[in-house]
mmCIF file of C-alpha atoms and ligand atoms in Angstrom:
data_model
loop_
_atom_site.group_PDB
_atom_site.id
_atom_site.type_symbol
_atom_site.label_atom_id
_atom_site.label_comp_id
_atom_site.label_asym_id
_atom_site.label_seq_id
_atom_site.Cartn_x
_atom_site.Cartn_y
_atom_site.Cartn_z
ATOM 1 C CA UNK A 1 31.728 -47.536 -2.771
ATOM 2 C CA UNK A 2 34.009 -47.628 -6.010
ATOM 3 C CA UNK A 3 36.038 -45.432 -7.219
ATOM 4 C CA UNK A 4 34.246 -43.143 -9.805
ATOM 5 C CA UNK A 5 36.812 -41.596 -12.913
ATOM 6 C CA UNK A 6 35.133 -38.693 -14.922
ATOM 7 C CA UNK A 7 36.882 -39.088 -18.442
ATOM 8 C CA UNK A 8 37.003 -36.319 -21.223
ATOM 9 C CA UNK A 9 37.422 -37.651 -24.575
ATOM 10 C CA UNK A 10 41.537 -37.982 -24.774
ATOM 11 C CA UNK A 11 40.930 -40.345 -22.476
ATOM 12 C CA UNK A 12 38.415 -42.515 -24.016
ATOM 13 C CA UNK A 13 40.661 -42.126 -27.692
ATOM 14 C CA UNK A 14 43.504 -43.777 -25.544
ATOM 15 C CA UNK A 15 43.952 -47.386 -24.163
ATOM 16 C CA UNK A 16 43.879 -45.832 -19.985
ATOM 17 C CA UNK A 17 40.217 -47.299 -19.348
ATOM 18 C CA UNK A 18 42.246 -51.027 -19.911
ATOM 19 C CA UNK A 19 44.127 -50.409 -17.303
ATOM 20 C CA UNK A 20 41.648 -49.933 -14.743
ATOM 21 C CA UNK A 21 39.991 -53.297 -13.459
ATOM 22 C CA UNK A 22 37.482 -51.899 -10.951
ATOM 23 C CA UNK A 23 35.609 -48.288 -11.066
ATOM 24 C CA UNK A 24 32.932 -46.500 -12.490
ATOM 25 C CA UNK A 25 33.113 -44.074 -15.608
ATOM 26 C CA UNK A 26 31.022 -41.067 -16.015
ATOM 27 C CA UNK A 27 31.320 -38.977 -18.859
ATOM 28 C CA UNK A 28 29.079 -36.042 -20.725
ATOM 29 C CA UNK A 29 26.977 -36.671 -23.611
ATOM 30 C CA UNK A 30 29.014 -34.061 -25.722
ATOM 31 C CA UNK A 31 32.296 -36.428 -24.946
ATOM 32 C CA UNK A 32 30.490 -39.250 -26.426
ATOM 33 C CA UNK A 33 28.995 -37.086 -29.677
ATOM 34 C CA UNK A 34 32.748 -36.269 -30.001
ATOM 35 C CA UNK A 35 33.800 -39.582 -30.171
ATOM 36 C CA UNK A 36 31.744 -41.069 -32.369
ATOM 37 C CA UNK A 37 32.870 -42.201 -35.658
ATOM 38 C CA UNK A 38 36.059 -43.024 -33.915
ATOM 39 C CA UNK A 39 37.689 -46.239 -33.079
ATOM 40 C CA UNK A 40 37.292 -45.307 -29.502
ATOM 41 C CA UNK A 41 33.691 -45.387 -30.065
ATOM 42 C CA UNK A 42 33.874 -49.372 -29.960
ATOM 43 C CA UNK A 43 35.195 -49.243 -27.172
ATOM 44 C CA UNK A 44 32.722 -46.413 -25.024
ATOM 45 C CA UNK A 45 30.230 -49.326 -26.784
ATOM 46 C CA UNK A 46 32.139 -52.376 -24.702
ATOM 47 C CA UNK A 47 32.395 -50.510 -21.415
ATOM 48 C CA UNK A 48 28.505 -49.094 -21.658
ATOM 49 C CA UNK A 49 27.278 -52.491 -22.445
ATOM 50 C CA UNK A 50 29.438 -53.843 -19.503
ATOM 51 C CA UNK A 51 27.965 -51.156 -17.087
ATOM 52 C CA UNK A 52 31.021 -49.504 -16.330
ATOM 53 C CA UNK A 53 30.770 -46.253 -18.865
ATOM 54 C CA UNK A 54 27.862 -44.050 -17.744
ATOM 55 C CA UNK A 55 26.957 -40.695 -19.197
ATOM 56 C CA UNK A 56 25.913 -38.149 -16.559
ATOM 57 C CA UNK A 57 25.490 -34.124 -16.481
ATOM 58 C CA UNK A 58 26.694 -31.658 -14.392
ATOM 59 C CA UNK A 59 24.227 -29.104 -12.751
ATOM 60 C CA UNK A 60 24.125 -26.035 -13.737
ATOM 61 C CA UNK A 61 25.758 -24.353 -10.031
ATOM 62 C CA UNK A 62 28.959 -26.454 -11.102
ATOM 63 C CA UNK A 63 29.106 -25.040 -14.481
ATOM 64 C CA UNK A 64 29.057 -21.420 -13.026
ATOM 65 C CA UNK A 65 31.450 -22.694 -10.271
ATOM 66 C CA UNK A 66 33.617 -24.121 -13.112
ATOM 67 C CA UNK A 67 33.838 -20.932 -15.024
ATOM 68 C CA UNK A 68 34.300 -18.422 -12.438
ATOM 69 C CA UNK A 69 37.690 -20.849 -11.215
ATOM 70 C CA UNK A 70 39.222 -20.806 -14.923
ATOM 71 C CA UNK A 71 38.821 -17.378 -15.323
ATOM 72 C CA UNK A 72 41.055 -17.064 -12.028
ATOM 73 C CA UNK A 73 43.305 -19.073 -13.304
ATOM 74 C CA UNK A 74 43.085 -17.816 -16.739
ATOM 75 C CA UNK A 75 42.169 -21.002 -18.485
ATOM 76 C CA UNK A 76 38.919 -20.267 -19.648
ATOM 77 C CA UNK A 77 39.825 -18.590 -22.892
ATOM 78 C CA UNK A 78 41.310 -21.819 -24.095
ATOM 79 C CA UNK A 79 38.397 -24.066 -22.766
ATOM 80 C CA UNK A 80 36.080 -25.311 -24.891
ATOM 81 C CA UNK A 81 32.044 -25.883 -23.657
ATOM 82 C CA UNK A 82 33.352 -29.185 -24.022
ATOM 83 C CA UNK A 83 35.912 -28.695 -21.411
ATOM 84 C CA UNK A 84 34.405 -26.850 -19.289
ATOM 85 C CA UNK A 85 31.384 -29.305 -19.096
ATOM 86 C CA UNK A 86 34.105 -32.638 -18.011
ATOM 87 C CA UNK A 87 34.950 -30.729 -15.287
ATOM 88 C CA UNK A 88 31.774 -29.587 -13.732
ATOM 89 C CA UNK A 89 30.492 -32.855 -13.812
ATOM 90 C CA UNK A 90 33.646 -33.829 -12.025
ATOM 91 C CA UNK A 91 32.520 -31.151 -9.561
ATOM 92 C CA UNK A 92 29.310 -31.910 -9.401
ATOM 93 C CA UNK A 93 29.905 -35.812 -8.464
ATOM 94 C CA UNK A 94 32.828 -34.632 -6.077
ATOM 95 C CA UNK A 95 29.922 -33.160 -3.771
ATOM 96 C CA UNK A 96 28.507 -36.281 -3.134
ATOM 97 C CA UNK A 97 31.329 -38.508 -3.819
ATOM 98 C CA UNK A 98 34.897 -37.310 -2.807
ATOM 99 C CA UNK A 99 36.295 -40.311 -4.572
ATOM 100 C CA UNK A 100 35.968 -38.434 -7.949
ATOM 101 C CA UNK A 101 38.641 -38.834 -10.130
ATOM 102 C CA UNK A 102 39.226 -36.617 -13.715
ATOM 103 C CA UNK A 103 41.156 -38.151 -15.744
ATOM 104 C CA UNK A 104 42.199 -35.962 -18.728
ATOM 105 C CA UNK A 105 45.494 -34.870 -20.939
ATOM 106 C CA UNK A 106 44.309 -31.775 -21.399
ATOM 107 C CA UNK A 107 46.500 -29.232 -18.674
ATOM 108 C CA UNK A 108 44.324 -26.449 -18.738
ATOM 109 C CA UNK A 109 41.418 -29.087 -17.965
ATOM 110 C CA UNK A 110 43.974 -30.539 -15.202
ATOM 111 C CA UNK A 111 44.943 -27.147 -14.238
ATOM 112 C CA UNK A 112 41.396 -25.765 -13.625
ATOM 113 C CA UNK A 113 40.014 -28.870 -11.853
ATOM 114 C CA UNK A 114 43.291 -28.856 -9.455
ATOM 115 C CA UNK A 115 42.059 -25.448 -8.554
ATOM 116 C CA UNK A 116 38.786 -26.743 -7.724
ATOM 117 C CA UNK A 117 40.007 -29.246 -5.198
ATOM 118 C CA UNK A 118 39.352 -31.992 -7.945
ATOM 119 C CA UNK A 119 41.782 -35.040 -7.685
ATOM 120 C CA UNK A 120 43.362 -35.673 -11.398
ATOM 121 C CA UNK A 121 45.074 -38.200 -13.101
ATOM 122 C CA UNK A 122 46.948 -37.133 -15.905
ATOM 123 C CA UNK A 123 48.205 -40.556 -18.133
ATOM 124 C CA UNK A 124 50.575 -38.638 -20.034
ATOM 125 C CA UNK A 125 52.044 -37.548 -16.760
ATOM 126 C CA UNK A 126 52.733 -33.589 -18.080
ATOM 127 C CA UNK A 127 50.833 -32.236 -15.281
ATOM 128 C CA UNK A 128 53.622 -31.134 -13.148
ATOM 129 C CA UNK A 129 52.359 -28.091 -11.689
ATOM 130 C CA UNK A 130 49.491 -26.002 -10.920
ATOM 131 C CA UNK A 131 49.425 -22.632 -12.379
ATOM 132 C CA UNK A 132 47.834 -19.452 -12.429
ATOM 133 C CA UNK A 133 48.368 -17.026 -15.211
ATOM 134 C CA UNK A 134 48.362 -13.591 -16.020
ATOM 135 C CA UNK A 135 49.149 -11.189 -18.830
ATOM 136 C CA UNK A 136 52.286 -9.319 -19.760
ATOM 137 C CA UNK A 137 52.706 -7.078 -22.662
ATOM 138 C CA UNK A 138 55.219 -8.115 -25.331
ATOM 139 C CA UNK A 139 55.838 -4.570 -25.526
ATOM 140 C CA UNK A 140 56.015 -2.294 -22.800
ATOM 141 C CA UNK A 141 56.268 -5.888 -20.360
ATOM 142 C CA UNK A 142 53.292 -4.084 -18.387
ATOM 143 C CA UNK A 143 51.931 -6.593 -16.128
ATOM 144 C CA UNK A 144 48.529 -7.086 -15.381
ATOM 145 C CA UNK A 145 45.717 -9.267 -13.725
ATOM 146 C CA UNK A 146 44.083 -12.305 -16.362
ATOM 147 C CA UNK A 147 41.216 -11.398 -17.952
ATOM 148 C CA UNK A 148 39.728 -12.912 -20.916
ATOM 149 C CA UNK A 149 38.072 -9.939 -22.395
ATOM 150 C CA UNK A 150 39.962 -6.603 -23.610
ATOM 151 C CA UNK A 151 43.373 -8.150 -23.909
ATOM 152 C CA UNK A 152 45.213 -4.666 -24.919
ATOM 153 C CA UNK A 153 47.458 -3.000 -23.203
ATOM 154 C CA UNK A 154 46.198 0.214 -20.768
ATOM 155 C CA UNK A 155 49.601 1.578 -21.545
ATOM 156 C CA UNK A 156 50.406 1.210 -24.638
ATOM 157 C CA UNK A 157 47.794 -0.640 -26.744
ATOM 158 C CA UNK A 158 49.960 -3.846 -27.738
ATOM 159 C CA UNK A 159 47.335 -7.492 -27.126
ATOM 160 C CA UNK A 160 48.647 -8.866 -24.162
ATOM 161 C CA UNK A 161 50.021 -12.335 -23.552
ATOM 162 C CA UNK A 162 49.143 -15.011 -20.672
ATOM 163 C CA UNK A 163 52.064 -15.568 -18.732
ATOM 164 C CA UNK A 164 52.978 -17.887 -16.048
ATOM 165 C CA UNK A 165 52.343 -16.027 -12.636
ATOM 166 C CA UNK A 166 52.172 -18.719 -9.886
ATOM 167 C CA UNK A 167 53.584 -22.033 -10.197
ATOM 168 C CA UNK A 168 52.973 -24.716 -7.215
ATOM 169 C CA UNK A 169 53.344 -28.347 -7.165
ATOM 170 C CA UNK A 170 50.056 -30.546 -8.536
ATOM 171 C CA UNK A 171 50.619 -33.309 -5.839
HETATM 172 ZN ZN1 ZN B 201 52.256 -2.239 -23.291
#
């Protein structure tokens, strides 16, 4: 079986795809409606036509399954649908394929699919670590759990920031 790589669309704007001889690509349909009009869209063209770039959709379990894991880590208030939709379909094919790869430069995309027990490839090579945030308030420097909705303070008000709260090695 060969190696499948789920790729968001900072992937498909870059030259990565030219690097890799042999493997399937999956992608969503929103990835694609994002990157047309772009010079990457020539090439999504030349890899579709050469059977290699196919677009797929997660199920709907994965999506819930992707959400509830980023707002553990707190990285769902700065995914997109978008986002959130690369990686369940990462998720989903990892179920019946565990040689799934995301490939992405986006670190909260890296970050949340690490979490899932998705293998990543990051080509800019920034993903150093897996993290898990939390909030802090600028003020007071009350700690508390993440949570993406009511952000202010329970002691004194101030809008909480995230804050890096566990830090462990991505590989
Ligand atoms: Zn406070």
């Amino acid at each position: 079986m060969s190696q499948i790589y789920v790729l968001d669309a900072g992937v498909l704007f870059s030259s990565w795809t030219s690097k890799i001889p042999e493997g399937k690509f999956v992608t969503t349909s929103s990835v694609l409606e994002e990157i047309k009009n772009r010079p990457s869209q020539v090439r999504a063209e030349v890899l579709t036509l050469l059977d290699r770039l196919q677009e797929d959709f997660p199920t709907p379990e994965s999506l819930k399954a992707v959400r509830l894991a980023a707002a553990k880590t707190g990285d769902l208030s700065v995914l997109s649908d978008v986002d959130i939709e690369i990686i369940a379909l990462a998720y989903s094919k990892k179920s019946i394929d565990s040689k799934t790869t995301l490939v992405s430069t986006d670190l909260a995309i890296l970050n949340t699919a690490r979490h899932l027990g998705i293998h990543v490839i990051d080509p800019n090579r920034k993903f150093k670590h897996e993290i898990v945030w939390a909030l802090k308030c600028p003020a007071c420097k009350h700690k508390s759990r993440y949570r993406t909705t009511n952000l202010e303070c329970p002691v004194c008000g101030t809008i909480m920031r995230r804050f890096v709260h566990k830090k462990h090695k991505s590989h």
